[in-house]
Amino acid sequence: MEIKAVFFDIGNVLLRFSQRRILRKFAWAVGHHPIKVARHIWKGDIIDRVERGLMSGTDLHRIFIEDLGYSGSYPRFKKLWCEHFTLDRGSYAILKNLSTTMPTYLLSNTNALHIEYIRKTYSFPRLVRNSILSHELGLRKPQPEIYEAALKMSATKPHETIFIDDLEENCAGARRVGLRAIRYRGAADLKKRLGELGLTRL
């Protein structure tokens, strides 16, 4: 079956990051143990609200100040929140090559601060035709509606569309809508999997 569009996740596909290192960085900035920071940020609904666009960067900065004792300015907080990504050169090369012959897109759970930083720092957002971003739609993977929005954007049928993500739950959500989902396990494996689907010029 002919493939007519490919959607890439951003976090831990195109850009690598370590949640453990981020927590240590946040903990150092606020003077608390990483477990306390994790419990407050990841165990509550803060990330969900940020990634649905229900909480702004200034709201997040205020929470860090009021709940965690952060004392830095907003510009300093933006650096703390954003400067922890490393480009995955393997997946970037695949995206770059694909984008010359195939409609490519981004499909990511993200937030306004991160995407602003990513667009200023990396070139891959300029290689894709468009992006489906959770905070702009108020939807998060693996909700079926976000994949349906992706299909509407690409004007493709589910079986004609590939979605690449590092999390199995997000891949499973895409498969339930009918997309061909590939869990990212490194550039070599991705190149092989795409080749099996007929995309050989990578």
Short mmCIF file of N, CA, C and O in Angstrom, two decimals, residues 65-202:
data_model
loop_
_atom_site.label_atom_id
_atom_site.label_comp_id
_atom_site.label_asym_id
_atom_site.label_seq_id
_atom_site.Cartn_x
_atom_site.Cartn_y
_atom_site.Cartn_z
N ILE A 65 7.38 29.38 41.46
CA ILE A 65 7.69 30.34 42.52
C ILE A 65 6.88 30.03 43.79
O ILE A 65 7.44 29.92 44.88
N GLU A 66 5.58 29.89 43.63
CA GLU A 66 4.69 29.77 44.78
C GLU A 66 4.75 28.39 45.44
O GLU A 66 4.66 28.29 46.67
N ASP A 67 4.89 27.34 44.65
CA ASP A 67 4.82 25.98 45.19
C ASP A 67 6.19 25.36 45.45
O ASP A 67 6.31 24.48 46.32
N LEU A 68 7.21 25.79 44.71
CA LEU A 68 8.52 25.16 44.83
C LEU A 68 9.61 26.12 45.30
O LEU A 68 10.75 25.71 45.50
N GLY A 69 9.27 27.38 45.47
CA GLY A 69 10.23 28.34 46.00
C GLY A 69 11.24 28.84 44.99
O GLY A 69 12.30 29.36 45.37
N TYR A 70 10.94 28.73 43.71
CA TYR A 70 11.86 29.20 42.67
C TYR A 70 11.97 30.72 42.75
O TYR A 70 10.98 31.43 42.95
N SER A 71 13.18 31.25 42.56
CA SER A 71 13.40 32.69 42.70
C SER A 71 13.86 33.36 41.42
O SER A 71 14.13 34.56 41.41
N GLY A 72 13.95 32.60 40.33
CA GLY A 72 14.47 33.17 39.09
C GLY A 72 13.44 33.97 38.32
O GLY A 72 12.22 33.81 38.49
N SER A 73 13.93 34.85 37.45
CA SER A 73 13.06 35.66 36.60
C SER A 73 12.40 34.79 35.54
O SER A 73 12.77 33.62 35.34
N TYR A 74 11.42 35.35 34.83
CA TYR A 74 10.74 34.60 33.79
C TYR A 74 11.68 34.21 32.65
O TYR A 74 11.66 33.06 32.20
N PRO A 75 12.54 35.12 32.15
CA PRO A 75 13.49 34.71 31.11
C PRO A 75 14.41 33.58 31.57
O PRO A 75 14.73 32.66 30.81
N ARG A 76 14.82 33.64 32.82
CA ARG A 76 15.67 32.58 33.37
C ARG A 76 14.88 31.27 33.48
O ARG A 76 15.40 30.18 33.20
N PHE A 77 13.61 31.38 33.86
CA PHE A 77 12.78 30.17 33.95
C PHE A 77 12.60 29.53 32.59
O PHE A 77 12.61 28.29 32.47
N LYS A 78 12.41 30.32 31.54
CA LYS A 78 12.24 29.76 30.20
C LYS A 78 13.45 28.93 29.80
O LYS A 78 13.32 27.87 29.18
N LYS A 79 14.63 29.40 30.14
CA LYS A 79 15.84 28.62 29.86
C LYS A 79 15.85 27.32 30.66
O LYS A 79 16.21 26.26 30.14
N LEU A 80 15.48 27.42 31.93
CA LEU A 80 15.41 26.23 32.78
C LEU A 80 14.44 25.21 32.20
O LEU A 80 14.72 24.00 32.17
N TRP A 81 13.29 25.67 31.72
CA TRP A 81 12.24 24.80 31.21
C TRP A 81 12.59 24.18 29.85
O TRP A 81 12.15 23.07 29.54
N CYS A 82 13.40 24.87 29.07
CA CYS A 82 13.57 24.47 27.67
C CYS A 82 14.95 23.91 27.30
O CYS A 82 15.03 23.10 26.36
N GLU A 83 15.99 24.31 27.97
CA GLU A 83 17.33 23.99 27.48
C GLU A 83 17.83 22.64 27.98
O GLU A 83 18.75 22.55 28.78
N HIS A 84 17.20 21.57 27.48
CA HIS A 84 17.65 20.23 27.86
C HIS A 84 17.54 19.24 26.70
O HIS A 84 17.64 18.04 26.91
N PHE A 85 17.34 19.73 25.49
CA PHE A 85 17.19 18.86 24.33
C PHE A 85 18.52 18.65 23.60
O PHE A 85 19.38 19.52 23.60
N THR A 86 18.64 17.48 22.98
CA THR A 86 19.78 17.16 22.12
C THR A 86 19.24 16.57 20.83
O THR A 86 18.42 15.65 20.86
N LEU A 87 19.69 17.08 19.70
CA LEU A 87 19.20 16.60 18.41
C LEU A 87 19.61 15.15 18.19
O LEU A 87 20.77 14.78 18.37
N ASP A 88 18.63 14.32 17.80
CA ASP A 88 18.92 12.95 17.37
C ASP A 88 19.27 13.03 15.88
O ASP A 88 18.40 13.16 15.02
N ARG A 89 20.54 12.98 15.58
CA ARG A 89 20.99 13.21 14.20
C ARG A 89 20.52 12.12 13.25
O ARG A 89 20.33 12.37 12.05
N GLY A 90 20.32 10.91 13.77
CA GLY A 90 19.86 9.83 12.92
C GLY A 90 18.44 10.03 12.44
O GLY A 90 18.15 9.93 11.24
N SER A 91 17.53 10.32 13.36
CA SER A 91 16.14 10.54 12.96
C SER A 91 15.99 11.83 12.18
O SER A 91 15.16 11.93 11.26
N TYR A 92 16.82 12.82 12.51
CA TYR A 92 16.80 14.08 11.76
C TYR A 92 17.18 13.83 10.30
O TYR A 92 16.54 14.36 9.38
N ALA A 93 18.20 13.02 10.08
CA ALA A 93 18.62 12.71 8.71
C ALA A 93 17.51 12.00 7.94
O ALA A 93 17.29 12.28 6.76
N ILE A 94 16.81 11.10 8.62
CA ILE A 94 15.70 10.40 7.97
C ILE A 94 14.60 11.38 7.59
O ILE A 94 14.07 11.36 6.48
N LEU A 95 14.23 12.24 8.53
CA LEU A 95 13.21 13.25 8.25
C LEU A 95 13.65 14.16 7.10
O LEU A 95 12.85 14.46 6.18
N LYS A 96 14.89 14.60 7.13
CA LYS A 96 15.38 15.50 6.09
C LYS A 96 15.30 14.85 4.71
O LYS A 96 14.85 15.48 3.74
N ASN A 97 15.72 13.59 4.61
CA ASN A 97 15.66 12.89 3.33
C ASN A 97 14.23 12.65 2.89
O ASN A 97 13.88 12.83 1.72
N LEU A 98 13.38 12.23 3.83
CA LEU A 98 11.98 11.97 3.50
C LEU A 98 11.28 13.23 3.01
O LEU A 98 10.45 13.17 2.09
N SER A 99 11.60 14.35 3.62
CA SER A 99 10.87 15.58 3.32
C SER A 99 11.08 16.06 1.89
O SER A 99 10.31 16.89 1.40
N THR A 100 12.09 15.55 1.21
CA THR A 100 12.33 15.96 -0.18
C THR A 100 11.39 15.26 -1.15
O THR A 100 11.19 15.74 -2.27
N THR A 101 10.81 14.14 -0.75
CA THR A 101 9.95 13.37 -1.66
C THR A 101 8.60 13.00 -1.07
O THR A 101 7.72 12.53 -1.80
N MET A 102 8.39 13.23 0.22
CA MET A 102 7.20 12.76 0.91
C MET A 102 6.66 13.86 1.83
O MET A 102 7.45 14.51 2.53
N PRO A 103 5.36 14.08 1.86
CA PRO A 103 4.81 15.02 2.84
C PRO A 103 5.10 14.55 4.27
O PRO A 103 4.73 13.44 4.65
N THR A 104 5.80 15.36 5.02
CA THR A 104 6.15 15.04 6.40
C THR A 104 5.57 16.10 7.33
O THR A 104 5.45 17.27 6.97
N TYR A 105 5.25 15.65 8.55
CA TYR A 105 4.60 16.52 9.53
C TYR A 105 5.13 16.19 10.92
O TYR A 105 5.74 15.13 11.14
N LEU A 106 4.86 17.08 11.87
CA LEU A 106 5.12 16.82 13.28
C LEU A 106 3.80 16.56 13.98
O LEU A 106 2.78 17.19 13.67
N LEU A 107 3.81 15.64 14.93
CA LEU A 107 2.64 15.33 15.76
C LEU A 107 3.14 15.09 17.17
O LEU A 107 3.72 14.05 17.47
N SER A 108 2.95 16.08 18.05
CA SER A 108 3.63 16.03 19.34
C SER A 108 2.77 16.57 20.48
O SER A 108 2.05 17.55 20.31
N ASN A 109 2.89 15.92 21.64
CA ASN A 109 2.41 16.51 22.89
C ASN A 109 3.49 17.49 23.35
O ASN A 109 4.60 17.08 23.70
N THR A 110 3.20 18.76 23.33
CA THR A 110 4.21 19.75 23.67
C THR A 110 3.53 20.97 24.28
O THR A 110 2.36 20.92 24.66
N ASN A 111 4.27 22.04 24.41
CA ASN A 111 3.72 23.26 25.00
C ASN A 111 4.34 24.47 24.32
O ASN A 111 5.32 24.35 23.57
N ALA A 112 3.76 25.63 24.55
CA ALA A 112 4.14 26.84 23.83
C ALA A 112 5.61 27.21 24.05
O ALA A 112 6.30 27.60 23.11
N LEU A 113 6.10 27.09 25.29
CA LEU A 113 7.49 27.45 25.55
C LEU A 113 8.45 26.53 24.81
O LEU A 113 9.43 26.99 24.22
N HIS A 114 8.18 25.23 24.83
CA HIS A 114 9.06 24.29 24.16
C HIS A 114 9.07 24.51 22.65
O HIS A 114 10.14 24.54 22.03
N ILE A 115 7.91 24.65 22.05
CA ILE A 115 7.88 24.77 20.59
C ILE A 115 8.50 26.08 20.13
O ILE A 115 9.15 26.14 19.08
N GLU A 116 8.35 27.13 20.91
CA GLU A 116 9.00 28.40 20.58
C GLU A 116 10.52 28.22 20.60
O GLU A 116 11.22 28.66 19.68
N TYR A 117 11.02 27.57 21.63
CA TYR A 117 12.46 27.33 21.73
C TYR A 117 12.94 26.42 20.61
O TYR A 117 13.98 26.67 19.99
N ILE A 118 12.19 25.36 20.32
CA ILE A 118 12.59 24.39 19.29
C ILE A 118 12.65 25.05 17.92
O ILE A 118 13.59 24.82 17.14
N ARG A 119 11.68 25.88 17.61
CA ARG A 119 11.66 26.55 16.31
C ARG A 119 12.81 27.52 16.15
O ARG A 119 13.30 27.74 15.04
N LYS A 120 13.26 28.12 17.25
CA LYS A 120 14.39 29.05 17.19
C LYS A 120 15.73 28.32 17.13
O LYS A 120 16.70 28.85 16.59
N THR A 121 15.77 27.09 17.66
CA THR A 121 17.06 26.41 17.85
C THR A 121 17.35 25.37 16.78
O THR A 121 18.53 25.16 16.43
N TYR A 122 16.34 24.71 16.24
CA TYR A 122 16.55 23.59 15.33
C TYR A 122 15.90 23.85 13.97
O TYR A 122 14.91 24.58 13.87
N SER A 123 16.43 23.21 12.95
CA SER A 123 15.95 23.44 11.59
C SER A 123 14.83 22.50 11.17
O SER A 123 14.10 22.80 10.21
N PHE A 124 14.64 21.37 11.86
CA PHE A 124 13.67 20.39 11.36
C PHE A 124 12.23 20.91 11.30
O PHE A 124 11.46 20.46 10.43
N PRO A 125 11.78 21.85 12.17
CA PRO A 125 10.42 22.34 12.00
C PRO A 125 10.18 23.03 10.66
O PRO A 125 9.04 23.10 10.19
N ARG A 126 11.25 23.51 10.02
CA ARG A 126 11.11 24.17 8.73
C ARG A 126 11.11 23.17 7.57
O ARG A 126 10.84 23.55 6.43
N LEU A 127 11.40 21.90 7.87
CA LEU A 127 11.42 20.88 6.82
C LEU A 127 10.04 20.27 6.59
O LEU A 127 9.77 19.72 5.53
N VAL A 128 9.18 20.34 7.60
CA VAL A 128 7.87 19.68 7.51
C VAL A 128 6.84 20.63 6.92
O VAL A 128 7.01 21.86 6.94
N ARG A 129 5.76 20.04 6.43
CA ARG A 129 4.70 20.85 5.82
C ARG A 129 3.85 21.55 6.86
O ARG A 129 3.37 22.67 6.63
N ASN A 130 3.65 20.90 7.98
CA ASN A 130 2.80 21.49 9.02
C ASN A 130 2.96 20.67 10.29
O ASN A 130 3.68 19.67 10.30
N SER A 131 2.27 21.08 11.35
CA SER A 131 2.42 20.41 12.65
C SER A 131 1.08 20.29 13.37
O SER A 131 0.26 21.22 13.33
N ILE A 132 0.90 19.16 14.02
CA ILE A 132 -0.21 18.96 14.95
C ILE A 132 0.40 19.00 16.35
O ILE A 132 1.18 18.12 16.72
N LEU A 133 0.07 20.03 17.12
CA LEU A 133 0.67 20.25 18.43
C LEU A 133 -0.42 20.28 19.49
O LEU A 133 -1.42 21.01 19.35
N SER A 134 -0.23 19.51 20.54
CA SER A 134 -1.29 19.30 21.53
C SER A 134 -1.81 20.59 22.13
O SER A 134 -3.02 20.76 22.29
N HIS A 135 -0.91 21.52 22.47
CA HIS A 135 -1.35 22.74 23.15
C HIS A 135 -2.15 23.65 22.24
O HIS A 135 -2.90 24.51 22.73
N GLU A 136 -2.04 23.48 20.93
CA GLU A 136 -2.82 24.30 20.00
C GLU A 136 -4.22 23.73 19.77
O GLU A 136 -5.15 24.47 19.48
N LEU A 137 -4.36 22.41 19.92
CA LEU A 137 -5.65 21.76 19.69
C LEU A 137 -6.42 21.47 20.98
O LEU A 137 -7.62 21.21 20.94
N GLY A 138 -5.72 21.49 22.13
CA GLY A 138 -6.36 21.10 23.38
C GLY A 138 -6.55 19.60 23.47
O GLY A 138 -7.40 19.12 24.22
N LEU A 139 -5.75 18.85 22.71
CA LEU A 139 -5.82 17.39 22.68
C LEU A 139 -4.43 16.82 22.91
O LEU A 139 -3.43 17.45 22.53
N ARG A 140 -4.37 15.64 23.51
CA ARG A 140 -3.09 14.98 23.73
C ARG A 140 -3.15 13.55 23.22
O ARG A 140 -4.19 12.88 23.33
N LYS A 141 -2.02 13.08 22.67
CA LYS A 141 -1.90 11.65 22.39
C LYS A 141 -2.02 10.91 23.72
O LYS A 141 -1.51 11.39 24.72
N PRO A 142 -2.69 9.77 23.75
CA PRO A 142 -3.21 8.98 22.63
C PRO A 142 -4.70 9.18 22.34
O PRO A 142 -5.36 8.24 21.88
N GLN A 143 -5.25 10.37 22.57
CA GLN A 143 -6.65 10.59 22.23
C GLN A 143 -6.86 10.38 20.72
O GLN A 143 -6.08 10.90 19.91
N PRO A 144 -7.91 9.68 20.32
CA PRO A 144 -8.12 9.44 18.89
C PRO A 144 -8.31 10.71 18.09
O PRO A 144 -7.91 10.78 16.91
N GLU A 145 -8.86 11.75 18.71
CA GLU A 145 -9.15 12.98 17.97
C GLU A 145 -7.89 13.66 17.45
O GLU A 145 -7.94 14.34 16.41
N ILE A 146 -6.76 13.49 18.14
CA ILE A 146 -5.55 14.16 17.67
C ILE A 146 -5.01 13.48 16.42
O ILE A 146 -4.49 14.13 15.51
N TYR A 147 -5.17 12.16 16.32
CA TYR A 147 -4.75 11.45 15.11
C TYR A 147 -5.72 11.75 13.96
O TYR A 147 -5.29 11.86 12.80
N GLU A 148 -6.98 11.90 14.28
CA GLU A 148 -7.96 12.25 13.26
C GLU A 148 -7.67 13.65 12.72
O GLU A 148 -7.83 13.90 11.51
N ALA A 149 -7.24 14.56 13.58
CA ALA A 149 -6.85 15.90 13.13
C ALA A 149 -5.63 15.82 12.21
O ALA A 149 -5.53 16.58 11.23
N ALA A 150 -4.71 14.91 12.53
CA ALA A 150 -3.53 14.72 11.67
C ALA A 150 -3.94 14.23 10.28
O ALA A 150 -3.44 14.72 9.26
N LEU A 151 -4.84 13.28 10.23
CA LEU A 151 -5.31 12.76 8.94
C LEU A 151 -6.02 13.84 8.14
O LEU A 151 -5.87 13.91 6.91
N LYS A 152 -6.78 14.68 8.81
CA LYS A 152 -7.44 15.78 8.13
C LYS A 152 -6.42 16.74 7.56
O LYS A 152 -6.57 17.24 6.44
N MET A 153 -5.35 17.01 8.32
CA MET A 153 -4.31 17.92 7.85
C MET A 153 -3.60 17.37 6.62
O MET A 153 -3.35 18.09 5.64
N SER A 154 -3.26 16.09 6.65
CA SER A 154 -2.50 15.50 5.54
C SER A 154 -3.40 15.07 4.38
O SER A 154 -2.89 14.76 3.29
N ALA A 155 -4.71 15.05 4.61
CA ALA A 155 -5.68 14.61 3.59
C ALA A 155 -5.35 13.21 3.09
O ALA A 155 -5.40 12.93 1.90
N THR A 156 -5.00 12.33 4.02
CA THR A 156 -4.66 10.94 3.69
C THR A 156 -5.56 10.00 4.46
O THR A 156 -6.14 10.36 5.49
N LYS A 157 -5.66 8.78 3.97
CA LYS A 157 -6.38 7.73 4.67
C LYS A 157 -5.46 7.12 5.74
O LYS A 157 -4.22 7.17 5.58
N PRO A 158 -6.01 6.55 6.79
CA PRO A 158 -5.16 6.00 7.86
C PRO A 158 -4.10 5.02 7.37
O PRO A 158 -2.94 5.11 7.80
N HIS A 159 -4.46 4.09 6.47
CA HIS A 159 -3.50 3.09 6.03
C HIS A 159 -2.42 3.66 5.11
O HIS A 159 -1.44 3.00 4.82
N GLU A 160 -2.61 4.92 4.68
CA GLU A 160 -1.62 5.59 3.84
C GLU A 160 -0.66 6.43 4.67
O GLU A 160 0.22 7.09 4.12
N THR A 161 -0.82 6.41 5.99
CA THR A 161 -0.16 7.36 6.88
C THR A 161 0.67 6.65 7.93
O THR A 161 0.18 5.74 8.61
N ILE A 162 1.92 7.08 8.10
CA ILE A 162 2.82 6.53 9.11
C ILE A 162 2.96 7.53 10.26
O ILE A 162 3.07 8.74 10.04
N PHE A 163 2.94 6.99 11.47
CA PHE A 163 3.17 7.80 12.67
C PHE A 163 4.31 7.18 13.44
O PHE A 163 4.33 5.98 13.70
N ILE A 164 5.28 8.01 13.85
CA ILE A 164 6.48 7.55 14.57
C ILE A 164 6.51 8.20 15.94
O ILE A 164 6.46 9.43 16.06
N ASP A 165 6.61 7.37 16.99
CA ASP A 165 6.61 7.88 18.36
C ASP A 165 7.45 6.95 19.22
O ASP A 165 7.58 5.76 18.92
N ASP A 166 8.01 7.47 20.32
CA ASP A 166 8.84 6.64 21.20
C ASP A 166 8.01 5.87 22.23
O ASP A 166 8.52 4.93 22.83
N LEU A 167 6.75 6.25 22.44
CA LEU A 167 5.92 5.61 23.46
C LEU A 167 4.92 4.66 22.85
O LEU A 167 4.17 5.05 21.94
N GLU A 168 4.87 3.44 23.37
CA GLU A 168 3.98 2.44 22.82
C GLU A 168 2.51 2.85 22.96
O GLU A 168 1.69 2.56 22.09
N GLU A 169 2.15 3.51 24.07
CA GLU A 169 0.75 3.90 24.24
C GLU A 169 0.30 4.86 23.15
O GLU A 169 -0.86 4.82 22.70
N ASN A 170 1.19 5.73 22.70
CA ASN A 170 0.85 6.65 21.63
C ASN A 170 0.77 5.93 20.28
O ASN A 170 -0.08 6.26 19.45
N CYS A 171 1.65 4.97 20.08
CA CYS A 171 1.58 4.16 18.86
C CYS A 171 0.30 3.34 18.84
O CYS A 171 -0.37 3.24 17.80
N ALA A 172 -0.07 2.78 19.99
CA ALA A 172 -1.30 1.99 20.08
C ALA A 172 -2.51 2.86 19.78
O ALA A 172 -3.46 2.42 19.10
N GLY A 173 -2.51 4.09 20.27
CA GLY A 173 -3.61 5.00 19.99
C GLY A 173 -3.74 5.29 18.51
O GLY A 173 -4.84 5.36 17.97
N ALA A 174 -2.59 5.46 17.85
CA ALA A 174 -2.60 5.70 16.41
C ALA A 174 -3.13 4.48 15.66
O ALA A 174 -3.90 4.61 14.70
N ARG A 175 -2.71 3.29 16.08
CA ARG A 175 -3.16 2.06 15.41
C ARG A 175 -4.67 1.88 15.55
O ARG A 175 -5.32 1.36 14.63
N ARG A 176 -5.21 2.30 16.68
CA ARG A 176 -6.66 2.16 16.87
C ARG A 176 -7.44 3.02 15.87
O ARG A 176 -8.59 2.72 15.54
N VAL A 177 -6.82 4.08 15.40
CA VAL A 177 -7.44 4.93 14.38
C VAL A 177 -7.14 4.41 12.98
O VAL A 177 -7.73 4.87 12.01
N GLY A 178 -6.21 3.46 12.89
CA GLY A 178 -5.89 2.84 11.61
C GLY A 178 -4.56 3.24 11.00
O GLY A 178 -4.21 2.76 9.92
N LEU A 179 -3.81 4.14 11.67
CA LEU A 179 -2.52 4.55 11.14
C LEU A 179 -1.51 3.42 11.26
O LEU A 179 -1.63 2.53 12.11
N ARG A 180 -0.47 3.50 10.45
CA ARG A 180 0.66 2.57 10.55
C ARG A 180 1.67 3.20 11.52
O ARG A 180 2.39 4.13 11.16
N ALA A 181 1.68 2.72 12.74
CA ALA A 181 2.52 3.32 13.78
C ALA A 181 3.80 2.54 13.96
O ALA A 181 3.81 1.30 13.98
N ILE A 182 4.91 3.27 14.11
CA ILE A 182 6.22 2.68 14.35
C ILE A 182 6.75 3.24 15.67
O ILE A 182 6.87 4.46 15.82
N ARG A 183 7.08 2.36 16.60
CA ARG A 183 7.71 2.82 17.84
C ARG A 183 9.18 3.07 17.58
O ARG A 183 9.89 2.20 17.06
N TYR A 184 9.65 4.26 17.94
CA TYR A 184 11.03 4.64 17.66
C TYR A 184 11.99 3.96 18.62
O TYR A 184 11.89 4.13 19.84
N ARG A 185 12.91 3.19 18.06
CA ARG A 185 13.93 2.49 18.84
C ARG A 185 15.33 2.78 18.31
O ARG A 185 16.24 1.98 18.47
N GLY A 186 15.48 3.92 17.69
CA GLY A 186 16.76 4.30 17.12
C GLY A 186 16.66 4.43 15.61
O GLY A 186 15.77 3.86 14.96
N ALA A 187 17.59 5.20 15.04
CA ALA A 187 17.53 5.52 13.62
C ALA A 187 17.70 4.29 12.73
O ALA A 187 17.03 4.17 11.70
N ALA A 188 18.58 3.37 13.11
CA ALA A 188 18.82 2.19 12.28
C ALA A 188 17.55 1.35 12.16
O ALA A 188 17.17 0.89 11.07
N ASP A 189 16.87 1.15 13.30
CA ASP A 189 15.64 0.37 13.28
C ASP A 189 14.56 1.10 12.50
O ASP A 189 13.81 0.47 11.73
N LEU A 190 14.46 2.42 12.67
CA LEU A 190 13.45 3.18 11.95
C LEU A 190 13.67 3.10 10.45
O LEU A 190 12.72 2.92 9.68
N LYS A 191 14.91 3.23 10.03
CA LYS A 191 15.23 3.14 8.60
C LYS A 191 14.81 1.79 8.05
O LYS A 191 14.24 1.68 6.95
N LYS A 192 15.06 0.73 8.82
CA LYS A 192 14.69 -0.62 8.40
C LYS A 192 13.17 -0.74 8.29
O LYS A 192 12.63 -1.29 7.31
N ARG A 193 12.46 -0.25 9.30
CA ARG A 193 11.00 -0.36 9.31
C ARG A 193 10.36 0.43 8.17
O ARG A 193 9.40 -0.02 7.54
N LEU A 194 10.88 1.60 7.91
CA LEU A 194 10.36 2.40 6.81
C LEU A 194 10.66 1.74 5.47
O LEU A 194 9.83 1.78 4.55
N GLY A 195 11.84 1.12 5.37
CA GLY A 195 12.18 0.40 4.15
C GLY A 195 11.21 -0.74 3.87
O GLY A 195 10.84 -1.00 2.72
N GLU A 196 10.79 -1.42 4.93
CA GLU A 196 9.83 -2.52 4.79
C GLU A 196 8.47 -2.03 4.29
O GLU A 196 7.70 -2.80 3.72
N LEU A 197 8.19 -0.73 4.51
CA LEU A 197 6.95 -0.14 4.05
C LEU A 197 7.10 0.55 2.70
O LEU A 197 6.20 1.28 2.26
N GLY A 198 8.25 0.34 2.09
CA GLY A 198 8.45 0.86 0.75
C GLY A 198 9.15 2.19 0.66
O GLY A 198 9.34 2.73 -0.45
N LEU A 199 9.56 2.76 1.80
CA LEU A 199 10.27 4.04 1.78
C LEU A 199 11.76 3.75 1.89
O LEU A 199 12.31 3.59 2.98
N THR A 200 12.43 3.65 0.77
CA THR A 200 13.81 3.17 0.74
C THR A 200 14.84 4.28 0.55
O THR A 200 16.01 4.06 0.83
N ARG A 201 14.44 5.45 0.13
CA ARG A 201 15.40 6.54 -0.11
C ARG A 201 15.58 7.35 1.16
O ARG A 201 15.09 8.47 1.30
N LEU A 202 16.30 6.76 2.12
CA LEU A 202 16.50 7.40 3.41
C LEU A 202 17.97 7.65 3.70
O LEU A 202 18.31 8.09 4.77
#
